[in-house]
Coordinates of N, CA and C in Angstrom, one line a residue:
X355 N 167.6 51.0 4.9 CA 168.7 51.9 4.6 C 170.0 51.5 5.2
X356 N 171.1 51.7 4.2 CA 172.3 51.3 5.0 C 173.3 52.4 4.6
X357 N 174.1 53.2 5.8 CA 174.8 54.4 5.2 C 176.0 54.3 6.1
X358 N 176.6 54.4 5.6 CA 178.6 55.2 6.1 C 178.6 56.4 6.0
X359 N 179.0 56.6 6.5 CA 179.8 58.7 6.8 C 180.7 58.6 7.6
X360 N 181.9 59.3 7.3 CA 182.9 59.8 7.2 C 183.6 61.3 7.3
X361 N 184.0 62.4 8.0 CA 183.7 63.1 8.7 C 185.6 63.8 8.9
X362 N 186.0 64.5 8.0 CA 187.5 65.0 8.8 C 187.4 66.4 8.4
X363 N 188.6 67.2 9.4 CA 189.0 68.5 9.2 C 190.4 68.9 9.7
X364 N 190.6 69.0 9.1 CA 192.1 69.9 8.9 C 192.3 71.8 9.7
X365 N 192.8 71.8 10.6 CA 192.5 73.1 11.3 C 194.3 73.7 10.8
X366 N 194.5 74.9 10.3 CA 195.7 75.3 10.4 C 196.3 76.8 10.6
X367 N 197.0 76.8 11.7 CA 196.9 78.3 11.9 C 197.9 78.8 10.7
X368 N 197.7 80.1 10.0 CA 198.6 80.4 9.0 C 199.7 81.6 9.9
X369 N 199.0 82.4 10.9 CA 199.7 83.5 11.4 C 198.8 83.0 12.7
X370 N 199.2 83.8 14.3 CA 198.8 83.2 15.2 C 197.1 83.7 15.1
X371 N 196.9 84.7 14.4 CA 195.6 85.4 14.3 C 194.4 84.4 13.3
X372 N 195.5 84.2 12.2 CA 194.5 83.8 11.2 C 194.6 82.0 10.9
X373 N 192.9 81.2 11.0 CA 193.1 79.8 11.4 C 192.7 79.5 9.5
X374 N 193.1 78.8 8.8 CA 192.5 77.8 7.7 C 191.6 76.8 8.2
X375 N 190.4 76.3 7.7 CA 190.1 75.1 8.3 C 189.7 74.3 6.8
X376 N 189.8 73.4 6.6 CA 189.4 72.8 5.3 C 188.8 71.1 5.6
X377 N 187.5 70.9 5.2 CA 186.8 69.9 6.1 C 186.6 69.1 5.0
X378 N 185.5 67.8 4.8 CA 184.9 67.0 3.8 C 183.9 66.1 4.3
X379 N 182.7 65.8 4.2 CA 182.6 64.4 4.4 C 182.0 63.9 3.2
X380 N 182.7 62.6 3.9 CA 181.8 61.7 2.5 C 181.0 60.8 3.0
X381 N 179.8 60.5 2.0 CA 178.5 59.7 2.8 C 178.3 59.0 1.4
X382 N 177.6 57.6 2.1 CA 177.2 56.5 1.2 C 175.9 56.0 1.5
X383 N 174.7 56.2 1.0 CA 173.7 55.7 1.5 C 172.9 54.6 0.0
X384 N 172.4 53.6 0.5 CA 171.7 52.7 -0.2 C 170.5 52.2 0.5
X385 N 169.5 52.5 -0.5 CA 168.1 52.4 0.1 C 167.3 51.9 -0.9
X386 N 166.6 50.7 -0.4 CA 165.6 49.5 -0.7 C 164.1 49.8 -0.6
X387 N 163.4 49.5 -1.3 CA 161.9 50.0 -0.7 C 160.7 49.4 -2.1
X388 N 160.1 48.4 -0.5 CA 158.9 47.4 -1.5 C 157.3 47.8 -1.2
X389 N 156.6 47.7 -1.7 CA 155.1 47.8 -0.9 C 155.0 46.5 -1.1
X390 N 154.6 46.6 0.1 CA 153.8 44.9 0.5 C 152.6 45.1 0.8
X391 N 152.0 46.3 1.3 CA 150.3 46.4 1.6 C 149.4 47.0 0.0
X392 N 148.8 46.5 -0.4 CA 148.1 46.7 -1.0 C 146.6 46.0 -1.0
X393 N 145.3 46.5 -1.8 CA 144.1 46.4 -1.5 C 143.3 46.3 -2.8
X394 N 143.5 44.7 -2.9 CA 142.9 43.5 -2.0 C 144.6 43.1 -2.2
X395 N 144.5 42.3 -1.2 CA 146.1 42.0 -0.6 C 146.3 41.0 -2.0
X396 N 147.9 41.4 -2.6 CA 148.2 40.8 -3.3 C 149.3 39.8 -3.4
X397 N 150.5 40.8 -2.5 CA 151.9 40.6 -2.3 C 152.6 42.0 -2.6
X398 N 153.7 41.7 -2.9 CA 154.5 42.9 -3.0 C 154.7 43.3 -4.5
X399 N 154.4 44.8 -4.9 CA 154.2 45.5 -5.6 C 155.1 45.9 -6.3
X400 N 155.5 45.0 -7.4 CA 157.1 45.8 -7.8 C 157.1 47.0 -8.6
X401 N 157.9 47.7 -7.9 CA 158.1 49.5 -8.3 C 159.1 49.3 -9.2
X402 N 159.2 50.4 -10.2 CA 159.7 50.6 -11.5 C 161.5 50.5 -10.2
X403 N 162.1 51.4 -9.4 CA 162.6 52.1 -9.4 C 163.1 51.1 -7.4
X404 N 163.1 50.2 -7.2 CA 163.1 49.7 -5.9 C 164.4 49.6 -5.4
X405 N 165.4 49.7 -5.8 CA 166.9 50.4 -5.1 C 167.1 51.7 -5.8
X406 N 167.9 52.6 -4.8 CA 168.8 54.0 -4.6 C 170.1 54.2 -3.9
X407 N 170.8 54.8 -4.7 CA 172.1 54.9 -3.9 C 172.6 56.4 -4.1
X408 N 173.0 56.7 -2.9 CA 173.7 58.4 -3.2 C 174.5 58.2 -2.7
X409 N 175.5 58.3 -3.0 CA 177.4 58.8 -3.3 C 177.6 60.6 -2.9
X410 N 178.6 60.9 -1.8 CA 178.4 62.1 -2.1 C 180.1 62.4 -0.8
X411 N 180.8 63.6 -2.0 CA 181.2 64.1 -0.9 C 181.5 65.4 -0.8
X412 N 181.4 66.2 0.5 CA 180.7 67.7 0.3 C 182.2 68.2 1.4
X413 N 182.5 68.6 0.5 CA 183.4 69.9 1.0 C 183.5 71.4 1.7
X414 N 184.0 71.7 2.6 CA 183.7 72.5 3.2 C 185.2 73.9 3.5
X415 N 184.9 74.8 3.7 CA 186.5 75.4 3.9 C 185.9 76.9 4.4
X416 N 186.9 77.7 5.2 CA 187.0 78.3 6.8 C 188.0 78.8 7.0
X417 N 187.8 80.3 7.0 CA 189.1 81.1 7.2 C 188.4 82.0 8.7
X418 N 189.5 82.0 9.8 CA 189.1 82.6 10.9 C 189.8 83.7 11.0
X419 N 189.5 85.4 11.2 CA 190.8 85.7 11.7 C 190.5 86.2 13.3
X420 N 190.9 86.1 14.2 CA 190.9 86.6 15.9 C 191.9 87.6 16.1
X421 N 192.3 88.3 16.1 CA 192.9 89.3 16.7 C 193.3 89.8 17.6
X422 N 192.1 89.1 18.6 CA 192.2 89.2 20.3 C 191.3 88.2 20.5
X423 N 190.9 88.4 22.1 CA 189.7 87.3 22.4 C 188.7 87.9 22.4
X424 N 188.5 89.4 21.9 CA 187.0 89.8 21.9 C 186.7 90.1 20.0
X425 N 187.5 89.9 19.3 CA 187.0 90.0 18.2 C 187.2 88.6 17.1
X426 N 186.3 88.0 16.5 CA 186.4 87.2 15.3 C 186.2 87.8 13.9
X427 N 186.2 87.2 13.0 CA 186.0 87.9 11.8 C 185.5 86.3 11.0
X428 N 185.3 85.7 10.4 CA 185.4 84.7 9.3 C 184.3 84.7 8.5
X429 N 184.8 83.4 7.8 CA 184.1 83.4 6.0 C 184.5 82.3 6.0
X430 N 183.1 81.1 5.7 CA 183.2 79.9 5.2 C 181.9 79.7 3.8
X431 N 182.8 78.6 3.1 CA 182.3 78.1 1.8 C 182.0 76.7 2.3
X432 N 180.6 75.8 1.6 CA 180.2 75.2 2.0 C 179.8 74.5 1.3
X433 N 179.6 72.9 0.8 CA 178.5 72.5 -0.1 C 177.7 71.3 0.4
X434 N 177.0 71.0 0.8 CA 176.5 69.5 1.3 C 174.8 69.0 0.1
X435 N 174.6 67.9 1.0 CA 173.7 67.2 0.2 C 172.8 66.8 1.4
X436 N 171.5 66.5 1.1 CA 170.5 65.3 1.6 C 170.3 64.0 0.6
X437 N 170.8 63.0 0.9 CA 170.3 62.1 -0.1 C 168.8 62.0 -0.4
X438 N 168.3 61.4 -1.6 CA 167.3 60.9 -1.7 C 166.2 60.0 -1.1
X439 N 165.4 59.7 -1.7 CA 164.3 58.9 -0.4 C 162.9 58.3 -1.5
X440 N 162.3 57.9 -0.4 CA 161.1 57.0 -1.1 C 159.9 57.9 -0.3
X441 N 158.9 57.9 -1.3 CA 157.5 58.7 -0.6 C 157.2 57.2 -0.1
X442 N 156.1 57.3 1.2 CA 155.9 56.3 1.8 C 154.9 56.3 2.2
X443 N 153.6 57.6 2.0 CA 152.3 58.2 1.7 C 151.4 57.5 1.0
X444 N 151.4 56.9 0.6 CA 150.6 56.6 -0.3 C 150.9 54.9 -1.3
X445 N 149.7 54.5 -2.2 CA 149.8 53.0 -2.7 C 150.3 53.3 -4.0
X446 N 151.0 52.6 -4.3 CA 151.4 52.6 -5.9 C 151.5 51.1 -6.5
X447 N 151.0 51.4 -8.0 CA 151.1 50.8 -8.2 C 152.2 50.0 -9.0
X448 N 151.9 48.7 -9.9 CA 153.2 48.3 -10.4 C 153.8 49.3 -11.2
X449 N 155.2 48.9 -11.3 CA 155.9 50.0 -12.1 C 156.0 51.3 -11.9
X450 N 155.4 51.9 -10.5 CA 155.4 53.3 -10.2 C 156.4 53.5 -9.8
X451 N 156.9 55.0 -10.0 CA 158.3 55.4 -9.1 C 157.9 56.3 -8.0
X452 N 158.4 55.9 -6.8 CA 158.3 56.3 -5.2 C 158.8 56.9 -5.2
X453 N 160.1 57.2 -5.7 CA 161.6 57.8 -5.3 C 161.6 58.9 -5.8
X454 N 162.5 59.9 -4.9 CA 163.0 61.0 -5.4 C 164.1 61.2 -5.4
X455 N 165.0 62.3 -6.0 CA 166.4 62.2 -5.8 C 166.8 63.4 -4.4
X456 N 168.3 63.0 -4.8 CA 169.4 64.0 -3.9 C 169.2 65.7 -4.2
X457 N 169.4 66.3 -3.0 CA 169.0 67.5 -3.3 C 170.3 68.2 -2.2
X458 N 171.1 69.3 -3.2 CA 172.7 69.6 -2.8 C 172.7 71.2 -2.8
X459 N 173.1 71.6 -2.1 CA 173.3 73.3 -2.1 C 174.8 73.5 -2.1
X460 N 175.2 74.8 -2.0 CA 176.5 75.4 -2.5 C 176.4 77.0 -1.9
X461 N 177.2 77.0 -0.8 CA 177.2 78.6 -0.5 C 178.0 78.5 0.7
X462 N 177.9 80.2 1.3 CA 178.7 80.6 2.4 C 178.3 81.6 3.1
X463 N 179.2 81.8 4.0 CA 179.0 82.8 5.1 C 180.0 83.8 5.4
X464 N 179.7 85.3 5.9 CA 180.4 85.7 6.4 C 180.1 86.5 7.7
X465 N 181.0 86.5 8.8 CA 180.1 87.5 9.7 C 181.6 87.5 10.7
X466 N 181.1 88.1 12.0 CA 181.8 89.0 13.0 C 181.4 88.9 14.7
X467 N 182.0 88.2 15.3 CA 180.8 88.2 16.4 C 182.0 89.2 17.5
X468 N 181.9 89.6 18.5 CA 182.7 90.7 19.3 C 182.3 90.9 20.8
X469 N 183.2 91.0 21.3 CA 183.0 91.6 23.1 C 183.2 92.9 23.0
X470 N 182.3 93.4 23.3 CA 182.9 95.4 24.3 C 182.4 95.6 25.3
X471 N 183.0 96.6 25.4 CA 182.4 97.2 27.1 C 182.7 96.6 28.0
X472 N 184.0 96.1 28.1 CA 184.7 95.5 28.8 C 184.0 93.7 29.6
X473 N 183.3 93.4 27.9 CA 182.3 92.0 28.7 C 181.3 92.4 28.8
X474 N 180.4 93.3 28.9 CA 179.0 94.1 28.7 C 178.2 93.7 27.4
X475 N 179.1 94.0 26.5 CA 178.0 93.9 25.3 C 178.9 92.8 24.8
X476 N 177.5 92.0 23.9 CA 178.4 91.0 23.2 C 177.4 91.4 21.3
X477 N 177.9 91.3 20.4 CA 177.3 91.7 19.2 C 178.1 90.9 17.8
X478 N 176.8 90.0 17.9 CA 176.8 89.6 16.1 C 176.4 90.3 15.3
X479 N 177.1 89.6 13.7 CA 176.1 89.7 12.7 C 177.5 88.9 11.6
X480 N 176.0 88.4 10.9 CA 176.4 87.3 9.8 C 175.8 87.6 8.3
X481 N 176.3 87.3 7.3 CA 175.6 86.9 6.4 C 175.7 85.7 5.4
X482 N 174.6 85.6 5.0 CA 175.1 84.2 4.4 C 174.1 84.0 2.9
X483 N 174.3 83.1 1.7 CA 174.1 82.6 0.4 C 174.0 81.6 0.3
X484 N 173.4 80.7 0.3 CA 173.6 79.5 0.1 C 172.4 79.3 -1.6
X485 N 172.7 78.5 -2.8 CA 171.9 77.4 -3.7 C 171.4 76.8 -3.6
X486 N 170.1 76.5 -4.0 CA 169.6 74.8 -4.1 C 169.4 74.1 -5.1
X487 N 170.1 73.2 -5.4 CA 169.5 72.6 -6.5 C 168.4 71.0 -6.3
X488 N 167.7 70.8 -7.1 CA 166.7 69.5 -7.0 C 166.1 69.8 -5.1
X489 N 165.7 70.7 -5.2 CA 165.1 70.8 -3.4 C 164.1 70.1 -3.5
X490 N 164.0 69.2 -2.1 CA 163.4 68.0 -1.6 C 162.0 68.6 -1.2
X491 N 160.7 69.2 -2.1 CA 159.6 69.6 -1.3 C 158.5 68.5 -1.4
X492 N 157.4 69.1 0.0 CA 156.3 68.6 0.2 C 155.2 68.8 -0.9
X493 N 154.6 68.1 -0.7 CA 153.0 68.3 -1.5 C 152.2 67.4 -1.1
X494 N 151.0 68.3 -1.2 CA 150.0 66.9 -0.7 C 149.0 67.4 -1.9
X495 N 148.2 66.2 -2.6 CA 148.1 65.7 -3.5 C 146.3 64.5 -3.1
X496 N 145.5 64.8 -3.5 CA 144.1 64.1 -3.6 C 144.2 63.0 -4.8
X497 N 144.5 61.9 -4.1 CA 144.4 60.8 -4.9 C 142.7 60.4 -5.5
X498 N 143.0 59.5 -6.5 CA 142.0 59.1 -7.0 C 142.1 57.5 -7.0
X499 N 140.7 56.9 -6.9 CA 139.3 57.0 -6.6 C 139.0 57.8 -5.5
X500 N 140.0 57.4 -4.2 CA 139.6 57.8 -3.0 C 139.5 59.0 -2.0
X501 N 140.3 59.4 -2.6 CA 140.1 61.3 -3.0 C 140.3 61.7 -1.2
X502 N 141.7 61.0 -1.0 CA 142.1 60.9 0.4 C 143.5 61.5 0.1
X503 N 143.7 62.3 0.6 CA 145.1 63.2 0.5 C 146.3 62.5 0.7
X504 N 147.8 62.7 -0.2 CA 148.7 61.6 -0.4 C 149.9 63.0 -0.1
X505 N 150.9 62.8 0.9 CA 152.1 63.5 1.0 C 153.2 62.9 -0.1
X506 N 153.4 63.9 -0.7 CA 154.7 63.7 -1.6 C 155.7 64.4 -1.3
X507 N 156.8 63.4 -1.9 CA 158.3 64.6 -1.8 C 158.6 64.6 -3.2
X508 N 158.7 65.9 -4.0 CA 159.2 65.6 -5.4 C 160.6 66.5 -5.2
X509 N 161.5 66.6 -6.6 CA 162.5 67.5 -6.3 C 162.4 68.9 -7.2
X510 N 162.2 69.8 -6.8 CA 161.9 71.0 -7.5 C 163.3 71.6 -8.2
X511 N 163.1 72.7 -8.9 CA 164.1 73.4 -10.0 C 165.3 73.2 -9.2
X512 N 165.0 74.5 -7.6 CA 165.9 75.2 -7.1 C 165.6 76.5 -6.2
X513 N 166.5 77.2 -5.5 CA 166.0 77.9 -4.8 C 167.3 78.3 -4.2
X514 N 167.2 80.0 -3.5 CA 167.9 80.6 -3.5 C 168.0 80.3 -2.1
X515 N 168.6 80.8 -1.0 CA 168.4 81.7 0.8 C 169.7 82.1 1.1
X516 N 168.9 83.4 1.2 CA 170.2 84.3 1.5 C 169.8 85.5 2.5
X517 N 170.4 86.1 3.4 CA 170.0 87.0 4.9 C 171.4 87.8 5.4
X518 N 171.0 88.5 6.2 CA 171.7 89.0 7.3 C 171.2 89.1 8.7
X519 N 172.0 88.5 9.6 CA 171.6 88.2 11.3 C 172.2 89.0 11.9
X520 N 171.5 89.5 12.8 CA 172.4 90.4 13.9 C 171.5 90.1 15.0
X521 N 172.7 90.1 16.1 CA 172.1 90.0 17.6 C 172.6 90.5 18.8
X522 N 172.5 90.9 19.7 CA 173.3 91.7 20.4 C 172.6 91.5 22.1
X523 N 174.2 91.5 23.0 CA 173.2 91.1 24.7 C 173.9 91.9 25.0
X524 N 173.4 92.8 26.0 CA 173.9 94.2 26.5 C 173.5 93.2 28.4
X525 N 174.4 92.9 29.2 CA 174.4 92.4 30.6 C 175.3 93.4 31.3
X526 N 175.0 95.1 31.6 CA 175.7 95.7 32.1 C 176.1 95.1 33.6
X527 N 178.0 95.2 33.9 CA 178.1 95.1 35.2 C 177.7 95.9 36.5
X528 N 177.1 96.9 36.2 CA 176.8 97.8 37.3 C 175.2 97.7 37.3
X529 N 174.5 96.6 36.9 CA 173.2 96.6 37.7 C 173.0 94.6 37.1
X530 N 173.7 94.2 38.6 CA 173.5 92.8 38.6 C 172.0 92.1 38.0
X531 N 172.3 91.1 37.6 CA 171.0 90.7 37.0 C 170.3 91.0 35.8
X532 N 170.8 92.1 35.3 CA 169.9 92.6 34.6 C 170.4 91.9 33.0
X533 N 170.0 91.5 32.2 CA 170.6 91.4 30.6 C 169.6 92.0 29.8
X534 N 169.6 92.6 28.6 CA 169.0 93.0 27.7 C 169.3 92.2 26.1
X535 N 168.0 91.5 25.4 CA 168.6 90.8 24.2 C 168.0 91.3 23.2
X536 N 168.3 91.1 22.3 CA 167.9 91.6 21.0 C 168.3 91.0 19.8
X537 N 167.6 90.9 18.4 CA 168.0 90.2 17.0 C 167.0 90.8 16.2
X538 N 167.5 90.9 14.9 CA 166.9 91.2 13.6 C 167.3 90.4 13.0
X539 N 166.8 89.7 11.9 CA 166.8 88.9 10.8 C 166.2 89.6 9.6
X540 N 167.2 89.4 8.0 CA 166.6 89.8 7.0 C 167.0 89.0 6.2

């Protein structure tokens, strides 16, 4: 495998409260992949499909607003990628395809995180959406003759994930030591 990534963000306050942030990266990966073990040893097994390259660049953008130093507020939009890959589970033969592709999502967040109680209590909560498209899943899969279980990665339809987090640490000053934590997820 040979990859570049590349990595910037742009931070801008619009008002002293409210920050823009607007990010990117871009990634280059190229990936090669032979079988050489096979049984009875032959040499190397040429796959339908033996170079891959993903190109990608995923954008990102971030609105903060602060108010003070005990309150945030923001909302960011998001898209990134995992490039593609080779299963590496199992024998194939000539002309097989190993490879799977890139699998890219598309979503965002919004939430609030806050100090009260003068530093006492501290309380999140987020929500977030994100898409999937071509998701990268497992499978495992009983080959034949040998009827010896083979891990696959294929890329599926798609897929949704989406929630709400909240969390909250209550460390009153008037009884040292003590913290209280707590989270729900849905």
């Amino acid at each position: 495998t040979k990859a570049y990534s590349f990595f910037g963000q742009a931070l801008y306050k619009l008002t002293p409260e409210i920050e823009l942030g607007i990010g990117a990266r871009w990634t280059d990966e190229t990936r090669r992949h032979q079988q050489t073990f096979t049984f009875p040893p032959t040499g190397v097994t040429p796959l339908s499909v033996p170079k891959i390259n993903s190109a990608n660049v995923s954008p990102e953008l971030s609105l903060t607003y602060s108010p003070n130093d005990n309150l945030t507020v923001f909302a960011s939009l998001r898209q990134a990628y995992k490039s593609g890959s080779y299963i590496f589970s199992g024998l194939f033969s000539a002309g097989d395809d190993a490879s799977f592709g890139d699998e890219r999502v598309r979503g965002g967040e919004l939430g609030v995180k806050s100090v009260m109680m003068n530093g006492d209590l501290r309380m999140n909560l987020a929500g977030y959406h994100y898409k999937y498209k071509d998701l990268q899943v497992g499978a495992n899969e009983i080959s034949d003759p040998s009827k010896a279980y083979i891990i696959y990665t294929r890329n599926a339809g798609g897929a949704k994930s989406y929630g709400i987090d909240f969390d909250a640490q209550y460390s009153p000053s008037s009884v040292d030591g003590l913290t209280l934590n707590g989270a729900v997820s849905w």
